[in-house]
PDB file of N, CA and C in Angstrom:
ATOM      1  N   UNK A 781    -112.542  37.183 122.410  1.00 49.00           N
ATOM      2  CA  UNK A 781    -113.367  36.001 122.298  1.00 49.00           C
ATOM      3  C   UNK A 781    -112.570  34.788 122.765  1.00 49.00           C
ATOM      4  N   UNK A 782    -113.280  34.114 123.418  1.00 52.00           N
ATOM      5  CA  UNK A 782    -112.512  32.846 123.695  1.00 52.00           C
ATOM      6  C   UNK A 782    -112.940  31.511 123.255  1.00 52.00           C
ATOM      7  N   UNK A 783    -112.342  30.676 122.709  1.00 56.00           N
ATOM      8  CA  UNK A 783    -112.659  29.852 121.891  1.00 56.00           C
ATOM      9  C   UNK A 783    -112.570  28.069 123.249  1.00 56.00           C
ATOM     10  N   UNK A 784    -113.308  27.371 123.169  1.00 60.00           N
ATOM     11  CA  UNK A 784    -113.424  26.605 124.189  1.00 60.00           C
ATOM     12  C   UNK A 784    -113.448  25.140 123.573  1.00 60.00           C
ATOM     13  N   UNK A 785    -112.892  24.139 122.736  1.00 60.00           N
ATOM     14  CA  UNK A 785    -113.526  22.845 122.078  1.00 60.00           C
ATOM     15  C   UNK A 785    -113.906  22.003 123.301  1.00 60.00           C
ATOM     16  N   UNK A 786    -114.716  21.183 122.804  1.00 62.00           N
ATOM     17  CA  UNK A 786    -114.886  19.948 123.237  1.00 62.00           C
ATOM     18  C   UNK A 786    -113.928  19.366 124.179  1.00 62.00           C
ATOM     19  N   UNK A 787    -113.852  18.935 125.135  1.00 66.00           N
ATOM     20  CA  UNK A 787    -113.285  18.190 125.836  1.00 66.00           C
ATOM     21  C   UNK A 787    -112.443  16.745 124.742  1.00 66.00           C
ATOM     22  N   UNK A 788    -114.037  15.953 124.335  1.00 67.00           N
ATOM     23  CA  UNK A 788    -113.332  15.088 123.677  1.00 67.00           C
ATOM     24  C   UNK A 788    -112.479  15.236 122.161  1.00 67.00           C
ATOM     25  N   UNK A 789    -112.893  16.012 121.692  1.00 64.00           N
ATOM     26  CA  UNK A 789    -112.566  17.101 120.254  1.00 64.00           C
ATOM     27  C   UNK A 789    -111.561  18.210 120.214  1.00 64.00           C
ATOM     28  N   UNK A 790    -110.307  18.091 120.711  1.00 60.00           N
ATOM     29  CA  UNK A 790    -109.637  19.379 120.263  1.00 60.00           C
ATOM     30  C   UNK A 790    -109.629  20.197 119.781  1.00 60.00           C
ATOM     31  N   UNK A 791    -109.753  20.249 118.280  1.00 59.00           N
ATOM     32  CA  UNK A 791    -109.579  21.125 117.149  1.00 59.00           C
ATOM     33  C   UNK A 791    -110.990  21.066 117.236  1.00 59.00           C
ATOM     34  N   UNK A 792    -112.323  20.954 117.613  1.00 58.00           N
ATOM     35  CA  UNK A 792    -113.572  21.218 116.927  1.00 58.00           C
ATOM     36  C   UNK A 792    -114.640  21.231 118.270  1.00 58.00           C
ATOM     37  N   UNK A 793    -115.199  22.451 118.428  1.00 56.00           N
ATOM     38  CA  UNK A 793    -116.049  22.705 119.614  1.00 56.00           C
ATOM     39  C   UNK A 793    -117.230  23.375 119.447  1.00 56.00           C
ATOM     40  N   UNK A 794    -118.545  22.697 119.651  1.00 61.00           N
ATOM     41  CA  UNK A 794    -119.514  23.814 119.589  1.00 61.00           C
ATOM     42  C   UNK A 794    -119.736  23.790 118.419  1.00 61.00           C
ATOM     43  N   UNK A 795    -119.565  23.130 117.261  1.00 70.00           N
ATOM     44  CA  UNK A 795    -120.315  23.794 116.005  1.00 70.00           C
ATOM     45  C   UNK A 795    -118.949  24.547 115.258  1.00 70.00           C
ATOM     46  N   UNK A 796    -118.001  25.152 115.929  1.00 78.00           N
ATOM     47  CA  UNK A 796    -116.848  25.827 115.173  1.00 78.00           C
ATOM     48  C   UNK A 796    -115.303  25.014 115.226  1.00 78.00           C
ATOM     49  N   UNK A 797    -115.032  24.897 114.615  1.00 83.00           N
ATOM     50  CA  UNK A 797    -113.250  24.235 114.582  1.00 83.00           C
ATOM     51  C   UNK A 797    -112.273  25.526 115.240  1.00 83.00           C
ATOM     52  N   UNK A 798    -111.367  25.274 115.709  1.00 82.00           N
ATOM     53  CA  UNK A 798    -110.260  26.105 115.878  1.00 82.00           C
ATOM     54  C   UNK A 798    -108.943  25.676 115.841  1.00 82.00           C
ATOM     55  N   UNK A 799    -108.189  26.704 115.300  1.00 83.00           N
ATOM     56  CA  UNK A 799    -106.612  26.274 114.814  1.00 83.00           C
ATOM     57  C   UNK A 799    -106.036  27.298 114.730  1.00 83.00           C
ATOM     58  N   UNK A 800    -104.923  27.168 115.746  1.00 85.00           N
ATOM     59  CA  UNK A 800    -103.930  27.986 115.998  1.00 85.00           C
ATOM     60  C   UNK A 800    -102.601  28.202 114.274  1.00 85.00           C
ATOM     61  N   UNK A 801    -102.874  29.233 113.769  1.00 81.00           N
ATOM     62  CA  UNK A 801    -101.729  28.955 112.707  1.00 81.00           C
ATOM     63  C   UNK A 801    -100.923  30.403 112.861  1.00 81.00           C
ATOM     64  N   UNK A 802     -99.350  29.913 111.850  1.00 81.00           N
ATOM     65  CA  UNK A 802     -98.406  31.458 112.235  1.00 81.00           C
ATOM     66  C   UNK A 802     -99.468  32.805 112.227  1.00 81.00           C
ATOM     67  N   UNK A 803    -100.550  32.491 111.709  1.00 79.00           N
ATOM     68  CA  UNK A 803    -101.332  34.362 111.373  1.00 79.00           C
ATOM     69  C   UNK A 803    -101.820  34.301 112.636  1.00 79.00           C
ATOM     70  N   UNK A 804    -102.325  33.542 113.769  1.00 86.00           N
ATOM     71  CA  UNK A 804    -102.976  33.497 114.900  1.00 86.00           C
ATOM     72  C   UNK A 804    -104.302  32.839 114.883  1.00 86.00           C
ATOM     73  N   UNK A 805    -104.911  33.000 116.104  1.00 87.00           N
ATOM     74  CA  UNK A 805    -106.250  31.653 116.088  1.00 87.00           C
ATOM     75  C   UNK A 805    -107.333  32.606 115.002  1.00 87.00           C
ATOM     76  N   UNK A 806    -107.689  30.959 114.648  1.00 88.00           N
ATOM     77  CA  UNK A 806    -108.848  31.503 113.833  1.00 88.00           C
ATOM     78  C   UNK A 806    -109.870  30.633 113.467  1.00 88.00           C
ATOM     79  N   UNK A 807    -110.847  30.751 113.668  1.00 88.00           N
ATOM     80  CA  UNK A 807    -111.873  30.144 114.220  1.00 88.00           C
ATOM     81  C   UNK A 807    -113.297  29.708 112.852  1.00 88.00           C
ATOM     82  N   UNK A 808    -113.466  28.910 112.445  1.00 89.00           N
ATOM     83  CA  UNK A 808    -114.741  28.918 111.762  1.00 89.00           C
ATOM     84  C   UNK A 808    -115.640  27.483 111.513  1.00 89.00           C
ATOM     85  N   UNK A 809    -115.688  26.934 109.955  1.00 88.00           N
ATOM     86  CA  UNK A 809    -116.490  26.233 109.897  1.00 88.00           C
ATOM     87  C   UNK A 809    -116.478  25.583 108.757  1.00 88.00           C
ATOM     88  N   UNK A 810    -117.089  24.541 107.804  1.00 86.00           N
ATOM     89  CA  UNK A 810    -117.054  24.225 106.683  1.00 86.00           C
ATOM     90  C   UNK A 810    -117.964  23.074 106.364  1.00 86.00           C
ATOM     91  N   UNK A 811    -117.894  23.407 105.125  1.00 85.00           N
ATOM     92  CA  UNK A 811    -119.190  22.076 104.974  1.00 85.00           C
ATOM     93  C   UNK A 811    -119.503  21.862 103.681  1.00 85.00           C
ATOM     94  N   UNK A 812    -119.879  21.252 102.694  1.00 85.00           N
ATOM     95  CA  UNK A 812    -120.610  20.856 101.745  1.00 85.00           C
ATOM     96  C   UNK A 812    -121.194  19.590 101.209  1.00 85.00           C
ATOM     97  N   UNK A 813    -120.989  19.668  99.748  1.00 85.00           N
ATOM     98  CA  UNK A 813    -122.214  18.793  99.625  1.00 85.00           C
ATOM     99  C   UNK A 813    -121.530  18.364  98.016  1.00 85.00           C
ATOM    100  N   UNK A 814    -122.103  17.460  97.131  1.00 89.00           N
ATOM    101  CA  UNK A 814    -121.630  16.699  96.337  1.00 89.00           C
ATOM    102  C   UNK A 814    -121.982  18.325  94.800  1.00 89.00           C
ATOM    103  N   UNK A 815    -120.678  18.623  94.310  1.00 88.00           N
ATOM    104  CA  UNK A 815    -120.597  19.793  93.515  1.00 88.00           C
ATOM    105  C   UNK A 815    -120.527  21.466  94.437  1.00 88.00           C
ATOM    106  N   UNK A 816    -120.535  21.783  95.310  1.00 89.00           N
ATOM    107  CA  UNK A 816    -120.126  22.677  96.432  1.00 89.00           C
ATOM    108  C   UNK A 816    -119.460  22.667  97.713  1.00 89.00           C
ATOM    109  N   UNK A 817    -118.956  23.252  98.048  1.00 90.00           N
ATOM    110  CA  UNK A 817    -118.182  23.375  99.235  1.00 90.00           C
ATOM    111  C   UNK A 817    -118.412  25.003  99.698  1.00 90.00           C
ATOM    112  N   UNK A 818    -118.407  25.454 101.467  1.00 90.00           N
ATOM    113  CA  UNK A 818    -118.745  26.618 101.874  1.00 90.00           C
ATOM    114  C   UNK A 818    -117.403  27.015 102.860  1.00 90.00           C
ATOM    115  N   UNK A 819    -116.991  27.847 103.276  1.00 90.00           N
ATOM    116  CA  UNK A 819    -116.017  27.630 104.298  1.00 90.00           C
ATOM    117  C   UNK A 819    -116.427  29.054 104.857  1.00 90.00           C
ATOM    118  N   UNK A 820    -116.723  29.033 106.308  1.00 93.00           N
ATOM    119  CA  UNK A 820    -116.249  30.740 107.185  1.00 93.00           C
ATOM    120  C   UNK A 820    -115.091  30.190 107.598  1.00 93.00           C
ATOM    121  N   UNK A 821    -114.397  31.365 107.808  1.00 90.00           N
ATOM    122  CA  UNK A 821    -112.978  31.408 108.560  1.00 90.00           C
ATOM    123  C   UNK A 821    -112.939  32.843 109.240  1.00 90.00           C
ATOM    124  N   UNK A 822    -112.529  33.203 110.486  1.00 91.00           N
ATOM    125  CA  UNK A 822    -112.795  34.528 111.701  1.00 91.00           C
ATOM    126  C   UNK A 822    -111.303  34.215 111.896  1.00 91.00           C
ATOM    127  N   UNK A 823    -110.504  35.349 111.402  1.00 90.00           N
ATOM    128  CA  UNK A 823    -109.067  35.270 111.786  1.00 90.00           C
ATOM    129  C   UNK A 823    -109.240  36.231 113.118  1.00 90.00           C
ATOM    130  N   UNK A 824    -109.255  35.838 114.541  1.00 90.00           N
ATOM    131  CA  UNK A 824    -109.275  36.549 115.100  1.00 90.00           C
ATOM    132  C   UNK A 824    -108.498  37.602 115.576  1.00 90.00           C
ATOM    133  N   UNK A 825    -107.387  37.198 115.126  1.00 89.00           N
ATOM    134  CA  UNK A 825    -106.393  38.165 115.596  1.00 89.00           C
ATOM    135  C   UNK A 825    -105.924  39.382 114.537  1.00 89.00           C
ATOM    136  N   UNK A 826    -106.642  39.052 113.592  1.00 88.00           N
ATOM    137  CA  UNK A 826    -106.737  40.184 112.917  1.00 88.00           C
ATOM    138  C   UNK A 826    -108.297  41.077 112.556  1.00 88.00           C
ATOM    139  N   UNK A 827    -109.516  40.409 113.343  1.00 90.00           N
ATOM    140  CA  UNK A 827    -110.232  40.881 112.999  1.00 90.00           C
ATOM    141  C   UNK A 827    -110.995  40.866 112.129  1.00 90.00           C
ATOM    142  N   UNK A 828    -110.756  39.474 110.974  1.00 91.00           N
ATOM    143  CA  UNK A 828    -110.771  39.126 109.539  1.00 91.00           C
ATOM    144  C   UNK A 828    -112.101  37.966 109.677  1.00 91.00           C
ATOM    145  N   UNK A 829    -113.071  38.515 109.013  1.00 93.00           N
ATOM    146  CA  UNK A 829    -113.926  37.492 108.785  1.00 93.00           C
ATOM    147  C   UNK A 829    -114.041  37.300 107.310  1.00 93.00           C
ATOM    148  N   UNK A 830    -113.916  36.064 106.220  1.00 90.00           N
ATOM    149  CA  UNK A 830    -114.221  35.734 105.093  1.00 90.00           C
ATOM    150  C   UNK A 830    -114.997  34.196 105.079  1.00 90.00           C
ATOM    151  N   UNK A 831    -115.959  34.843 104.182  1.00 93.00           N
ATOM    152  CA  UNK A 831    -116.918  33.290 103.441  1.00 93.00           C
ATOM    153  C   UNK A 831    -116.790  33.169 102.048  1.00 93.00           C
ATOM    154  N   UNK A 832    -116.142  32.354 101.828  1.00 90.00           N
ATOM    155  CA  UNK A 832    -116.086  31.280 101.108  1.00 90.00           C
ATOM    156  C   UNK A 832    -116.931  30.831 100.536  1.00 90.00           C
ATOM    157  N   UNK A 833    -117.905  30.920  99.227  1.00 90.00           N
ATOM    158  CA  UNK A 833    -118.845  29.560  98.570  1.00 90.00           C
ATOM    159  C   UNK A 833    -117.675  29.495  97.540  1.00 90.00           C
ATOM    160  N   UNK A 834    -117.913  28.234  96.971  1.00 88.00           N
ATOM    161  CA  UNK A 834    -117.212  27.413  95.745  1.00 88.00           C
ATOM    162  C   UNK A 834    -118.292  26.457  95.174  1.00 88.00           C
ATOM    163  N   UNK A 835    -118.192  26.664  93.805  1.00 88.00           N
ATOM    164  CA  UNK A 835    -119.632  25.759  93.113  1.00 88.00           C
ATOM    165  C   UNK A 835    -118.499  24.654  92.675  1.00 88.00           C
ATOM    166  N   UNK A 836    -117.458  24.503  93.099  1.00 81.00           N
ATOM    167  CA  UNK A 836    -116.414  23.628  92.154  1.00 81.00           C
ATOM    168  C   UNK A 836    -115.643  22.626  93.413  1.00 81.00           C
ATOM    169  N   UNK A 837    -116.244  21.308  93.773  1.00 79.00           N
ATOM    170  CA  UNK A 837    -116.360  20.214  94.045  1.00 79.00           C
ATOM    171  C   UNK A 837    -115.068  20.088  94.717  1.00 79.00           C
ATOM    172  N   UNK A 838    -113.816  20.256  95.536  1.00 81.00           N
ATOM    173  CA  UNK A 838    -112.667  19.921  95.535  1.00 81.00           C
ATOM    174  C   UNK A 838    -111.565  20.843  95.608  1.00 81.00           C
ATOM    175  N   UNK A 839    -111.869  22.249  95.374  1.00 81.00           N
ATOM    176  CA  UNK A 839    -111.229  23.689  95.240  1.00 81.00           C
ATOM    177  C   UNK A 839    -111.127  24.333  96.627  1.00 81.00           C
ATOM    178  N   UNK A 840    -111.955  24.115  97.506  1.00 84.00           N
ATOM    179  CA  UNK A 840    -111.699  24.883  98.491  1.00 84.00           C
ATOM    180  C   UNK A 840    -110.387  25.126  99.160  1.00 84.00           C
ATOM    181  N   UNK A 841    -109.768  23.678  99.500  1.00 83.00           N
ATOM    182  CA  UNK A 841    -108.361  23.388  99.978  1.00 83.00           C
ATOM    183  C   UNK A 841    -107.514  25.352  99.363  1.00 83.00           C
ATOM    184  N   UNK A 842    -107.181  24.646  97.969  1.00 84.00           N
ATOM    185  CA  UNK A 842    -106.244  25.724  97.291  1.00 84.00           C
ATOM    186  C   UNK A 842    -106.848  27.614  97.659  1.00 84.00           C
ATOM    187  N   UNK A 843    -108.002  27.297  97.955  1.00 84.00           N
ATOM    188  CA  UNK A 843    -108.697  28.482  98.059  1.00 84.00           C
ATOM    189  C   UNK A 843    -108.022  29.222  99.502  1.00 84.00           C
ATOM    190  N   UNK A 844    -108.717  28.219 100.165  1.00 83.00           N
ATOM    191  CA  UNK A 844    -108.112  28.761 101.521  1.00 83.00           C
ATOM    192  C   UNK A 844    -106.564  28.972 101.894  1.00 83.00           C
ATOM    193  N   UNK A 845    -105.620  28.027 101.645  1.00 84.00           N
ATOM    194  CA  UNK A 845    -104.217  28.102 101.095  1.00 84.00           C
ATOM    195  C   UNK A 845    -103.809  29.603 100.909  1.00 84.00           C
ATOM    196  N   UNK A 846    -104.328  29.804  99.326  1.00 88.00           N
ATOM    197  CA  UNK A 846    -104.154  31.433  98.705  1.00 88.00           C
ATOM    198  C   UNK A 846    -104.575  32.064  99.956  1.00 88.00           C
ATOM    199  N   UNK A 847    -105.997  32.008 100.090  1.00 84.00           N
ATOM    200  CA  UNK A 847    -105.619  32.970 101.685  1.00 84.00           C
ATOM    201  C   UNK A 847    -105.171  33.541 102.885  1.00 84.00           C
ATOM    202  N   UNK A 848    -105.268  32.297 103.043  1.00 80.00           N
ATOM    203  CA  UNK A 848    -104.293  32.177 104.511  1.00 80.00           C
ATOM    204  C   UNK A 848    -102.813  32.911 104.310  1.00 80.00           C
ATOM    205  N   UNK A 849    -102.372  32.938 102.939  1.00 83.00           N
ATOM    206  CA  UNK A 849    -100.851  33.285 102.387  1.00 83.00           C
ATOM    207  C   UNK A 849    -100.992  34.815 102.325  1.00 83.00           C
ATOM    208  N   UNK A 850    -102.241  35.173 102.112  1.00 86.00           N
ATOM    209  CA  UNK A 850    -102.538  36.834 101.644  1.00 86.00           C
ATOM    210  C   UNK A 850    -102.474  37.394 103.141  1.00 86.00           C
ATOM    211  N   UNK A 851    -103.593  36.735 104.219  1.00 82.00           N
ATOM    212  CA  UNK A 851    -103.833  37.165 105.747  1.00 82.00           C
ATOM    213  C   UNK A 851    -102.310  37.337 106.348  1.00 82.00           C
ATOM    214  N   UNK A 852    -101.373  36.217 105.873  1.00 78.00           N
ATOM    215  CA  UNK A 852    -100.094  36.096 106.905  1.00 78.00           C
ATOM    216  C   UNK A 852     -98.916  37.041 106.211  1.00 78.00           C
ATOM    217  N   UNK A 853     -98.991  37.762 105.036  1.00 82.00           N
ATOM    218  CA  UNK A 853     -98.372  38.457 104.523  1.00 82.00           C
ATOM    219  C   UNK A 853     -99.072  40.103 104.979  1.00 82.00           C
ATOM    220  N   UNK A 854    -100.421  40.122 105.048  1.00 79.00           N
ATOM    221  CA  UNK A 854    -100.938  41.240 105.883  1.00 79.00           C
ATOM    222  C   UNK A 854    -100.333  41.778 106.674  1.00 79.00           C
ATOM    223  N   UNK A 855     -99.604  40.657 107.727  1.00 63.00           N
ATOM    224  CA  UNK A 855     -98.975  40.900 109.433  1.00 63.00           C
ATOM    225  C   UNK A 855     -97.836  41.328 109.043  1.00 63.00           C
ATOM    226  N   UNK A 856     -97.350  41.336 108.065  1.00 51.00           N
ATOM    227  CA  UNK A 856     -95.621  41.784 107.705  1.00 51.00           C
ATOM    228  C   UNK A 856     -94.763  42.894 107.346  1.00 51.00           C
TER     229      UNK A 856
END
């Protein structure tokens, strides 16, 4: 898959963000609303798709964190 942003937008193209991190590109999305937050994340280089809901206002950050730590310990 090839991931393409915005010309004027680096990190964010098309509706999806992308960011190169040590686990490899990985591609998704995020969004909420006042008491929820949603996040996809497509680790592509591993093949890894996870969604994310959170009913808890502010949590996502740490959420994704823990993950990203679980995905990059996967590769090891």
């Amino acid at each position: 898959m090839t991931v393409s942003p915005k010309p004027e937008s680096p990190r964010y193209g098309f509706g999806f963000e992308s960011q190169k991190l040590p686990t490899g590109l990985v591609v998704g999305h995020s969004g909420g609303f006042p008491g929820i937050e949603a996040n996809l994340s497509i680790f592509l280089d591993q093949g890894l798709t996870l969604v994310i809901l959170c009913n808890a206002e502010g949590s996502m950050g740490l959420v994704l964190d823990d993950i990203r730590d679980i995905v990059s310990s996967m590769g090891s």
